[in-house]
Amino acid sequence: MCDRLPTLKELNLSDNKLSGKIPIGLFKCKGLQNISLDFNSLEGILPEEIGNLTMLRTLDLRGNQIQGVIPQQISNLTGLRVLYLSHNFFTGHIPVTLGNLRDLELLDLSNNDLSGTLSSSERSFLSSLANCSRLTALAFGSNPLISGYLPPSIANLSVSLQYFDASSCSISGSIPGEIGNWNVATYLDFSGNHFSGAISDRVCNRNNDLRYLAVNDNQLEGKLPLYLTNCSELVFLNVADNNLSDTFPHWLGTLPQLRVLILRSNRFYGSIQSYIATSSFSKLQIIDLSHNEFTGLLPTNFFQNLKALKEAEYVDNGNWYSLVVNLTIKGLELEFTLKVRMPLLTCIDLSMNGFHGEIPKVVGELRLLQALNLSHNSLTGPIPPSFGNLAALESLDLSFNKLSGRIPSQLTNLTFLQVLRFWNNNLVGPIPHGKQFDTFENDSYRGNLDLCGFPLSKECNNDEIPERAQDEEDNGNDNGNGNGIAFIWKVAMMGYGSGMVLGISIGYIVFTTGRPRWLVRKIERDLQNKVSGWFGKKRK
C-alpha cells in the first residue's frame, strides 16, 4: 500500500462497511498524519506497530469492533492531538503513558470495557494526563470497570478543559470541588456512578461558562448548592435519582438560560406555590419534578412564566455551544469543531407527588408543549377545556387522580395526540368523538366507571348526550387561544460538513404507561452512552 503511495498523509475511510482486521501494511506509511477509519466493522487488535506512525496527528477508530488492550506504543505518537477509540471492545488498563502525548487536545475512550482505578496515583491515567496542558475534551464514560474516586489532583488537568465525561463508570466518593478550577468547562457529566455526599458549592467557583451539568443516578445527599446561581450560562441540569432533600429550588429561576431542569426521584418536598413569584424559568422546555414529595396546589404563576412553551421565539433550536480545536500540520491550520446540539422535546412531568386541587386553566396556554404528565397525584375538579389549545401535545397522562366531570370535547382538537391516559379518575358521561379520539382504545379510560360511548362497551343514555354549547361557553372563559399553532417536532442529528461534530439528541418524553420509569431510564442511559459516540461527527 505505502509502496504505491509513498507521500500519503491522510487516509479517510470512515462511515463505510469495512470489515476484517486493520491491515498491517498501513503502519508502514510513516508519513501518515491523519487516519479516519471510524464507524466501520473492523475487528481484531490495534497492533503495536501503531507506534511507528510518529507523524500522526489524528487517529479515529471509534465505532468498530476492535478488541484487546490499548498498546503502550501509542505513547510514541508524541505529536498526536486527536485520539478517538470509543465504541469498541478495548480491555485492560488505560495506559498511563498517554500522559506522554503532551500535545493531546481531544481524548475519547468511552464505551469500551477498560478498567483501572482512578485513585491509584501509580497507575492512574487520569493523573498522568496532567501533563497534557492543551487537553480540551476528555471522555472515558461507559467503562463500568473504571473505579476508585476522583482525587483532588483532578484540578491539575488542563486549564483549557471544556468537556469532561466520566458517566456510567463505577466511581465512588465525592465529586471533588476542585472541578471548580476548570474555569472554561462547559460540559460536565458525572452521572451513573456511585458518588455520595453533597454536591460541592464550588462547582461554579471560577467557571461562569458551565452549560451542561449531569450528576443523576448517584447517591448524592443534602441540598442543591445555592452557588449554582453563579453558573449564569447553565442550560441543562439533571440531578435525578439521588437522595437529595430540599424544598423546591425556586432560585434556579434566576438562571437566564436554563432550559432543562430534572429533579426526578429525590426527596424534594413542600409546596412550590409560594416561591414562584420571585422566579422566572421563562426558557424552560423540559421540567421533570416527578417521584418526589411535593405538595400543595399546582402553581398558576409557574405555568404563566413558561414562555418557551407558549411563544416560538423562546424555543431553543438546539445549537448551544461549540468547542473549537485548531491543529497546525506542516504550516496548514485545520479547525476541528465540536458542536453540542440538543434538539428538545418540550415536556412537563409532575407525576408521583402530592399535588392537590384543580388543574390551572393557564396550562392550556402552553401551546408548544408536547408531553404532559400529572398522574399519581390528588388533583380534583374537571379537566380544563383549555387543554384543547395544546396544539402540539403528543402525550397526556392524567391517571390516578380524583378528576371529575366530563371529558371536554375541545380535546378532539389535539391532532398530534398519540398517548392518552385517563386511568382511575371519576370522569363521567360520553367520550368525545372525532379526529385523534377515534383512534384511542378503551384502555385509555379504564377505572372511570361512569364513562360511556365508543370505544367502551357501555352505551350512553339520552340524557348523557354532550352539551356542546356548554362546553364552548366554558372554553370561552379561558385565556387560551383556540387556534393554536401546529408545531412539528424534528429531532435532527446535525452534521456540519467537514470537521468533527458532537451531537446530543434529547428525545425526552415520558410515555406514561402507569410505571414509565423504565422508558425514561432507557432514554437517559442512551444519552449517557451518547456523547462520545457522536463525539466528533455524525453517524450515518
PDB file of N, CA, C and O in Angstrom, residues 134-158:
ATOM      1  N   ARG A 134      -2.736  20.995  26.872  1.00  0.00           N
ATOM      2  CA  ARG A 134      -3.638  21.525  25.849  1.00  0.00           C
ATOM      3  C   ARG A 134      -4.949  20.761  25.778  1.00  0.00           C
ATOM      4  O   ARG A 134      -5.779  21.015  24.891  1.00  0.00           O
ATOM      5  N   LEU A 135      -5.160  19.834  26.706  1.00  0.00           N
ATOM      6  CA  LEU A 135      -6.343  18.976  26.661  1.00  0.00           C
ATOM      7  C   LEU A 135      -7.619  19.808  26.756  1.00  0.00           C
ATOM      8  O   LEU A 135      -7.812  20.574  27.697  1.00  0.00           O
ATOM      9  N   THR A 136      -8.498  19.633  25.770  1.00  0.00           N
ATOM     10  CA  THR A 136      -9.747  20.382  25.708  1.00  0.00           C
ATOM     11  C   THR A 136     -10.954  19.506  26.023  1.00  0.00           C
ATOM     12  O   THR A 136     -11.896  19.957  26.666  1.00  0.00           O
ATOM     13  N   ALA A 137     -10.921  18.252  25.567  1.00  0.00           N
ATOM     14  CA  ALA A 137     -12.057  17.360  25.759  1.00  0.00           C
ATOM     15  C   ALA A 137     -11.562  15.991  26.207  1.00  0.00           C
ATOM     16  O   ALA A 137     -10.669  15.416  25.579  1.00  0.00           O
ATOM     17  N   LEU A 138     -12.151  15.467  27.280  1.00  0.00           N
ATOM     18  CA  LEU A 138     -11.774  14.170  27.837  1.00  0.00           C
ATOM     19  C   LEU A 138     -13.031  13.368  28.125  1.00  0.00           C
ATOM     20  O   LEU A 138     -13.899  13.808  28.886  1.00  0.00           O
ATOM     21  N   ALA A 139     -13.149  12.187  27.525  1.00  0.00           N
ATOM     22  CA  ALA A 139     -14.304  11.318  27.729  1.00  0.00           C
ATOM     23  C   ALA A 139     -13.835   9.898  27.980  1.00  0.00           C
ATOM     24  O   ALA A 139     -13.137   9.318  27.146  1.00  0.00           O
ATOM     25  N   PHE A 140     -14.201   9.341  29.130  1.00  0.00           N
ATOM     26  CA  PHE A 140     -13.936   7.930  29.403  1.00  0.00           C
ATOM     27  C   PHE A 140     -15.157   7.265  30.010  1.00  0.00           C
ATOM     28  O   PHE A 140     -15.067   6.242  30.673  1.00  0.00           O
ATOM     29  N   GLY A 141     -16.331   7.854  29.775  1.00  0.00           N
ATOM     30  CA  GLY A 141     -17.570   7.306  30.314  1.00  0.00           C
ATOM     31  C   GLY A 141     -17.939   5.968  29.707  1.00  0.00           C
ATOM     32  O   GLY A 141     -17.396   5.530  28.691  1.00  0.00           O
ATOM     33  N   SER A 142     -18.891   5.291  30.359  1.00  0.00           N
ATOM     34  CA  SER A 142     -19.395   3.989  29.913  1.00  0.00           C
ATOM     35  C   SER A 142     -18.292   2.951  29.824  1.00  0.00           C
ATOM     36  O   SER A 142     -18.202   2.179  28.850  1.00  0.00           O
ATOM     37  N   ASN A 143     -17.440   2.947  30.836  1.00  0.00           N
ATOM     38  CA  ASN A 143     -16.484   1.870  31.087  1.00  0.00           C
ATOM     39  C   ASN A 143     -16.738   1.408  32.523  1.00  0.00           C
ATOM     40  O   ASN A 143     -16.111   1.902  33.461  1.00  0.00           O
ATOM     41  N   PRO A 144     -17.664   0.479  32.726  1.00  0.00           N
ATOM     42  CA  PRO A 144     -18.104   0.128  34.085  1.00  0.00           C
ATOM     43  C   PRO A 144     -17.011  -0.397  35.004  1.00  0.00           C
ATOM     44  O   PRO A 144     -17.192  -0.420  36.223  1.00  0.00           O
ATOM     45  N   LEU A 145     -15.882  -0.824  34.451  1.00  0.00           N
ATOM     46  CA  LEU A 145     -14.811  -1.386  35.283  1.00  0.00           C
ATOM     47  C   LEU A 145     -13.842  -0.320  35.778  1.00  0.00           C
ATOM     48  O   LEU A 145     -12.902  -0.634  36.500  1.00  0.00           O
ATOM     49  N   ILE A 146     -14.039   0.919  35.402  1.00  0.00           N
ATOM     50  CA  ILE A 146     -13.226   2.006  35.952  1.00  0.00           C
ATOM     51  C   ILE A 146     -13.804   2.390  37.305  1.00  0.00           C
ATOM     52  O   ILE A 146     -14.984   2.738  37.424  1.00  0.00           O
ATOM     53  N   SER A 147     -12.976   2.319  38.337  1.00  0.00           N
ATOM     54  CA  SER A 147     -13.462   2.509  39.706  1.00  0.00           C
ATOM     55  C   SER A 147     -12.553   3.480  40.450  1.00  0.00           C
ATOM     56  O   SER A 147     -11.727   4.163  39.867  1.00  0.00           O
ATOM     57  N   GLY A 148     -12.704   3.458  41.788  1.00  0.00           N
ATOM     58  CA  GLY A 148     -11.921   4.372  42.609  1.00  0.00           C
ATOM     59  C   GLY A 148     -12.654   5.677  42.819  1.00  0.00           C
ATOM     60  O   GLY A 148     -13.881   5.751  42.708  1.00  0.00           O
ATOM     61  N   TYR A 149     -11.937   6.712  43.118  1.00  0.00           N
ATOM     62  CA  TYR A 149     -12.552   8.022  43.336  1.00  0.00           C
ATOM     63  C   TYR A 149     -11.756   9.083  42.586  1.00  0.00           C
ATOM     64  O   TYR A 149     -10.613   8.871  42.169  1.00  0.00           O
ATOM     65  N   LEU A 150     -12.377  10.204  42.368  1.00  0.00           N
ATOM     66  CA  LEU A 150     -11.704  11.308  41.691  1.00  0.00           C
ATOM     67  C   LEU A 150     -10.866  12.062  42.714  1.00  0.00           C
ATOM     68  O   LEU A 150     -11.413  12.660  43.643  1.00  0.00           O
ATOM     69  N   PRO A 151      -9.556  12.070  42.576  1.00  0.00           N
ATOM     70  CA  PRO A 151      -8.704  12.732  43.566  1.00  0.00           C
ATOM     71  C   PRO A 151      -8.747  14.251  43.398  1.00  0.00           C
ATOM     72  O   PRO A 151      -9.055  14.765  42.317  1.00  0.00           O
ATOM     73  N   PRO A 152      -8.434  14.984  44.459  1.00  0.00           N
ATOM     74  CA  PRO A 152      -8.374  16.449  44.346  1.00  0.00           C
ATOM     75  C   PRO A 152      -7.405  16.918  43.267  1.00  0.00           C
ATOM     76  O   PRO A 152      -7.567  18.010  42.725  1.00  0.00           O
ATOM     77  N   SER A 153      -6.414  16.071  42.955  1.00  0.00           N
ATOM     78  CA  SER A 153      -5.441  16.448  41.932  1.00  0.00           C
ATOM     79  C   SER A 153      -6.069  16.573  40.554  1.00  0.00           C
ATOM     80  O   SER A 153      -5.404  16.984  39.598  1.00  0.00           O
ATOM     81  N   ILE A 154      -7.346  16.221  40.446  1.00  0.00           N
ATOM     82  CA  ILE A 154      -8.046  16.394  39.174  1.00  0.00           C
ATOM     83  C   ILE A 154      -8.010  17.851  38.747  1.00  0.00           C
ATOM     84  O   ILE A 154      -8.122  18.180  37.568  1.00  0.00           O
ATOM     85  N   ALA A 155      -7.830  18.726  39.723  1.00  0.00           N
ATOM     86  CA  ALA A 155      -7.739  20.156  39.408  1.00  0.00           C
ATOM     87  C   ALA A 155      -6.524  20.469  38.558  1.00  0.00           C
ATOM     88  O   ALA A 155      -6.451  21.542  37.941  1.00  0.00           O
ATOM     89  N   ASN A 156      -5.557  19.538  38.504  1.00  0.00           N
ATOM     90  CA  ASN A 156      -4.336  19.777  37.734  1.00  0.00           C
ATOM     91  C   ASN A 156      -4.503  19.518  36.250  1.00  0.00           C
ATOM     92  O   ASN A 156      -3.571  19.737  35.477  1.00  0.00           O
ATOM     93  N   LEU A 157      -5.681  19.011  35.860  1.00  0.00           N
ATOM     94  CA  LEU A 157      -5.915  18.833  34.437  1.00  0.00           C
ATOM     95  C   LEU A 157      -5.889  20.188  33.738  1.00  0.00           C
ATOM     96  O   LEU A 157      -6.024  21.235  34.360  1.00  0.00           O
ATOM     97  N   SER A 158      -5.767  20.146  32.454  1.00  0.00           N
ATOM     98  CA  SER A 158      -5.559  21.342  31.649  1.00  0.00           C
ATOM     99  C   SER A 158      -6.535  22.476  31.982  1.00  0.00           C
ATOM    100  O   SER A 158      -7.728  22.250  32.174  1.00  0.00           O
TER     101      SER A 158
END
